[in-house]
Amino acid sequence: MYRYDEFDRTFVAERVAEFRDQVARRLSGALTEDQFKPLRLMNGVYLQLHAYMLRIAIPYGTLSSRQLRLLATIARDHDRGYGHFTTRQNLQFNWIALKEVPDILEKLAGVEMHAIQTSGNCIRNVTADHFAGAAADEVADPRPYAEILRQWSSLHPEFTFLPRKFKLAVTGAPHDRAAIQTHDIGVQVTRDARGALGFVVHVGGGQGRTPMIARTLRDFLPEEDLIAYCEAILRVYNLEGRRDNKYKARIKILVHETGEAAFKEAVEAEFAALRGKALRLPTDEVARIRDYFAPPAFAALPARSAVFDRAVASDPDFARFAARNVHEHKAPGYAIVTVSLKPVGAPPGDATAAQMEAVADIAAHHSFDEIRVSHEQNLVLPHVRRDDLPAVFAALKAAGLATPNAGLVTDIISCPGLDYCALATARSIPIAERISQRFADLDRQRDIGDLKIKISGCINACGHHHVGHIGILGLERKGEEFYQITLGGSGDETCAIGEIVGPGFSSATIVDAIETVVDTYLALRTSPQETFLAAYRRIGEAPFREALYAAAG
């Protein structure tokens, strides 16, 4: 993983000292809250319903054991003993005392972490495929390019105050695990007919009030042009993006209102003026950064593991875990492990300090000291010997982290909702907890198969409900919470925005409604191998709508 150089260390230390002074002035009353707000947002500090929240960047979702242990320490010493992993591969502490934030940031700097640009109208944390560097289907590890984008975008003087927040995601595989088409810029590493590395570039995706799927501006952008092309896109957006209405300020609206052809023409004209100048990526610099992400020293192992096979045959709990949470690795004899943060009846994405420390210890012993954070609010051990999987499972089980539900109906994405967020219009976490309790039976979950439920507590869509196979949006109506259902969304390479099926359901009836949707799918699928999304795309929304509102009376 990337390590700070002298510039990085000085830069982050100076930022911490600057914010320490700003916090002192706010606490003394020298700064009003209105004056302080833009300063704290540039350092990842929000004022939520009940307390300050600190959002910490985890660039492209990659953590070391040392870093995760410090996050556990912060949770224990400065919060209420836990942290919340988000859909942006960040970590949020929801109960932070403002006076302690500078000390927390100083501690983070000591392990090469920060909270810069996790908020505000700037380029946010660059995310990536959580299986990067390990996935069997990968063209190339996307993290070197995510790091290049991070360095380019950090406090970029031209893009610090954009019309609206801006999000980038990078994947290195044809199967999209990073939801790149729902981002302002989504980049897919690819190769041309000669084998040269380059990128497919998508622009103008996003969820929120006006969900849109990104448009493809380039089918192949040469590697050396990555920064110049992104700079061209940002320059067009910064100049032409709307600033009169924050609800129409995202680049997706600019692309839509300008028209794809005209927007592409403007970007290409800007790119032509930039190309080949200072923004051209030097081959040696790309190689230098790529070296930070060199694969670990994998042992020469057989593809099959007798230890693993015996454990599957003798331990039903391990067999269930292996079937859902263990994934194919590019290196023979190794596997990728999803650590679910979705135990039945608990808030999705939360991890206690003890659990973070347990994962850090497991990674240090069994995964080359690497942990990943997924945008699906789980953790990942990217490089585990198949021989070690039974021991890893046992350690996860002891920590309460062995839930075998990756990709199943209880592996729910949820924003914090009205329990924490000042923008929310309804609660999300209690709905997720009740759904997971309703579908707690593991045999039933396996029978239902792959199904992504995603819940947002307001129209801002932090829970990615628009691209859930089943999406749930919490709304307020006459003082009561109601929940709108969307069906057929997808965040992968077959990206789709879910369709609203009809009027919303009350908090008391929404879980029954989700069960009705699932039961309708089970009755209409052609075989147990037909997934919910495949069935929905075959039969459409009509049978689901009929079942939902007949059941509702």
Coordinates of C-alpha atoms in Angstrom, one line a residue, residues 258-486:
T258 CA -26.0 20.2 -22.1
G259 CA -26.5 16.9 -23.9
E260 CA -23.9 14.1 -24.1
A261 CA -22.5 15.0 -27.5
A262 CA -22.1 18.7 -26.6
F263 CA -20.6 17.9 -23.2
K264 CA -18.1 15.5 -24.7
E265 CA -17.1 18.1 -27.3
A266 CA -16.4 20.6 -24.6
V267 CA -14.3 18.1 -22.6
E268 CA -12.4 17.0 -25.7
A269 CA -11.6 20.6 -26.6
E270 CA -10.3 21.2 -23.1
F271 CA -8.4 18.0 -23.2
A272 CA -6.7 18.8 -26.5
A273 CA -5.4 22.0 -24.9
L274 CA -4.0 20.1 -21.9
R275 CA -2.8 16.9 -23.5
G276 CA 1.0 16.4 -23.7
K277 CA 1.8 19.2 -21.3
A278 CA 2.6 19.1 -17.6
L279 CA -0.4 16.8 -16.9
R280 CA 1.0 13.9 -18.9
L281 CA 1.6 10.9 -16.6
P282 CA 5.3 10.0 -16.8
T283 CA 6.0 6.3 -17.2
D284 CA 8.5 6.2 -14.4
E285 CA 6.1 7.9 -12.0
V286 CA 3.4 5.4 -12.7
A287 CA 5.9 2.6 -12.2
R288 CA 7.0 4.2 -8.9
I289 CA 3.5 4.3 -7.5
R290 CA 2.7 0.9 -8.9
D291 CA 5.6 -0.5 -6.9
Y292 CA 3.8 0.5 -3.7
F293 CA 1.0 -1.9 -4.7
A294 CA 3.2 -4.8 -5.8
P295 CA 1.6 -8.2 -5.0
P296 CA 2.7 -9.8 -1.7
A297 CA 5.2 -12.7 -1.8
F298 CA 2.6 -15.4 -2.5
A299 CA 3.8 -18.9 -1.8
A300 CA 3.7 -21.5 -4.6
L301 CA 0.7 -23.5 -3.5
P302 CA -1.6 -26.0 -5.1
A303 CA -5.0 -24.7 -6.1
R304 CA -6.9 -27.2 -3.9
S305 CA -6.5 -27.3 -0.1
A306 CA -7.0 -30.6 1.7
V307 CA -7.3 -28.7 5.0
F308 CA -10.1 -26.5 3.5
D309 CA -11.9 -29.5 1.9
R310 CA -11.9 -31.4 5.2
A311 CA -13.3 -28.4 7.1
V312 CA -16.1 -28.0 4.6
A313 CA -17.0 -31.6 4.9
S314 CA -16.9 -31.8 8.7
D315 CA -18.1 -28.4 9.9
P316 CA -21.5 -27.2 8.6
D317 CA -21.0 -23.7 10.0
F318 CA -17.7 -23.3 8.1
A319 CA -19.2 -24.8 5.0
R320 CA -21.9 -22.1 5.0
F321 CA -19.3 -19.4 5.6
A322 CA -17.1 -20.7 2.8
A323 CA -20.0 -20.8 0.3
R324 CA -20.9 -17.1 0.7
N325 CA -17.9 -15.3 2.2
V326 CA -14.9 -16.9 0.5
H327 CA -14.1 -15.8 -3.1
E328 CA -11.7 -16.8 -5.8
H329 CA -8.2 -15.3 -5.7
K330 CA -5.8 -14.8 -8.6
A331 CA -3.0 -16.7 -6.9
P332 CA -3.4 -20.5 -6.6
G333 CA -4.0 -21.7 -3.0
Y334 CA -5.3 -18.3 -1.8
A335 CA -8.7 -16.9 -1.3
I336 CA -10.5 -13.5 -0.6
V337 CA -12.6 -13.4 2.6
T338 CA -15.5 -11.0 3.2
V339 CA -15.9 -10.1 6.8
S340 CA -19.6 -9.3 7.2
L341 CA -20.6 -6.4 9.3
K342 CA -24.2 -7.4 9.0
P343 CA -25.1 -9.6 12.0
V344 CA -28.8 -10.3 12.3
G345 CA -30.5 -7.4 14.2
A346 CA -27.5 -5.0 14.3
P347 CA -26.8 -1.7 12.5
P348 CA -25.2 -2.4 9.1
G349 CA -21.5 -1.3 8.8
D350 CA -20.9 -0.9 12.6
A351 CA -17.8 -2.6 14.1
T352 CA -16.8 -2.4 17.8
A353 CA -13.3 -1.5 18.9
A354 CA -12.7 -5.2 19.9
Q355 CA -13.9 -6.4 16.5
M356 CA -11.6 -3.9 14.6
E357 CA -8.7 -5.2 16.7
A358 CA -9.6 -8.8 16.0
V359 CA -9.7 -8.2 12.2
A360 CA -6.3 -6.3 12.5
D361 CA -4.8 -9.3 14.3
I362 CA -6.2 -11.8 11.7
A363 CA -4.9 -9.7 8.8
A364 CA -1.5 -9.5 10.4
H365 CA -1.3 -13.2 10.7
H366 CA -3.2 -14.4 7.7
S367 CA -3.6 -11.7 5.1
F368 CA -0.2 -10.0 4.6
D369 CA -1.3 -7.2 6.9
E370 CA -4.0 -5.9 4.5
I371 CA -7.7 -5.1 5.1
R372 CA -10.1 -3.6 2.7
V373 CA -13.3 -1.7 3.3
S374 CA -16.1 -2.3 0.7
H375 CA -18.7 0.2 -0.4
E376 CA -21.2 -2.5 0.7
Q377 CA -20.1 -1.7 4.3
N378 CA -18.2 -4.9 5.0
L379 CA -14.5 -5.6 5.5
V380 CA -12.3 -7.8 3.3
L381 CA -9.2 -9.9 4.0
P382 CA -7.8 -10.0 0.5
H383 CA -5.0 -12.6 0.6
V384 CA -5.7 -15.6 2.8
R385 CA -4.2 -19.1 2.3
R386 CA -6.9 -21.6 1.7
D387 CA -5.2 -23.8 4.3
D388 CA -5.7 -21.0 6.8
L389 CA -9.4 -20.4 6.2
P390 CA -10.6 -22.7 9.0
A391 CA -8.4 -20.8 11.5
V392 CA -9.5 -17.4 10.1
F393 CA -13.2 -18.5 10.4
A394 CA -12.7 -19.6 14.0
A395 CA -11.1 -16.2 14.9
L396 CA -13.9 -14.3 13.2
K397 CA -16.5 -16.4 14.9
A398 CA -14.9 -15.7 18.3
A399 CA -15.2 -12.0 17.5
G400 CA -18.8 -12.2 16.3
L401 CA -17.8 -11.6 12.7
A402 CA -18.5 -14.9 11.0
T403 CA -22.0 -14.2 9.7
P404 CA -22.2 -16.2 6.4
N405 CA -24.4 -13.8 4.5
A406 CA -22.3 -12.0 1.9
G407 CA -24.6 -11.0 -1.0
L408 CA -27.7 -12.4 0.7
V409 CA -30.9 -10.8 1.8
T410 CA -29.5 -9.8 5.2
D411 CA -26.3 -8.2 3.8
I412 CA -28.1 -4.9 3.8
I413 CA -26.6 -1.5 2.9
S414 CA -28.1 1.3 5.1
C415 CA -27.3 4.9 5.8
P416 CA -27.4 6.1 9.4
G417 CA -30.8 7.8 8.8
L418 CA -32.7 9.8 11.3
D419 CA -31.0 8.2 14.3
Y420 CA -28.0 10.4 13.5
C421 CA -28.3 12.5 10.4
A422 CA -29.8 16.0 10.4
L423 CA -30.7 15.7 6.7
A424 CA -32.7 12.4 7.1
T425 CA -36.4 12.2 6.9
A426 CA -36.9 8.7 8.3
R427 CA -35.0 6.0 10.2
S428 CA -33.0 3.5 8.3
I429 CA -31.1 1.4 10.8
P430 CA -34.2 0.0 12.6
I431 CA -35.7 -1.0 9.3
A432 CA -32.5 -2.8 8.3
E433 CA -32.4 -4.5 11.7
R434 CA -36.0 -5.7 11.4
I435 CA -35.6 -7.0 7.9
S436 CA -32.5 -9.0 8.9
Q437 CA -34.4 -10.5 11.8
R438 CA -37.3 -11.4 9.5
F439 CA -35.0 -13.3 7.2
A440 CA -32.6 -14.6 9.9
D441 CA -33.0 -18.2 9.0
L442 CA -29.8 -19.2 7.1
D443 CA -31.5 -21.9 5.0
R444 CA -34.1 -19.4 3.9
Q445 CA -31.5 -16.9 3.0
R446 CA -29.6 -19.4 0.9
D447 CA -32.8 -20.5 -0.8
I448 CA -33.6 -16.8 -1.8
G449 CA -30.0 -16.4 -3.1
D450 CA -28.3 -13.3 -4.3
L451 CA -30.3 -10.3 -3.3
K452 CA -29.1 -6.7 -2.5
I453 CA -31.4 -4.6 -0.3
K454 CA -30.3 -1.0 0.1
I455 CA -31.9 1.6 2.4
S456 CA -31.7 5.4 2.5
G457 CA -33.2 7.6 5.1
C458 CA -33.7 10.5 2.7
I459 CA -33.6 11.5 -0.9
N460 CA -29.9 12.1 -0.8
A461 CA -29.5 8.3 -1.2
C462 CA -26.5 7.7 0.9
G463 CA -27.7 4.1 1.3
H464 CA -27.7 3.6 -2.5
H465 CA -31.3 2.6 -2.6
H466 CA -31.7 3.5 -6.3
V467 CA -29.4 0.7 -7.3
G468 CA -30.6 -1.9 -4.9
H469 CA -32.3 -5.0 -6.3
I470 CA -34.8 -3.9 -3.7
G471 CA -34.4 -0.3 -2.7
I472 CA -36.1 1.4 0.3
L473 CA -36.4 5.2 0.6
G474 CA -37.5 6.6 3.9
L475 CA -39.7 9.7 3.7
E476 CA -41.7 11.9 6.1
R477 CA -45.4 12.5 5.5
K478 CA -47.5 14.5 7.9
G479 CA -45.2 13.7 10.8
E480 CA -45.0 10.0 10.1
E481 CA -42.3 7.9 8.5
F482 CA -43.1 6.1 5.2
Y483 CA -41.0 3.9 3.0
Q484 CA -41.1 3.8 -0.8
I485 CA -40.0 0.6 -2.5
T486 CA -38.0 0.5 -5.8

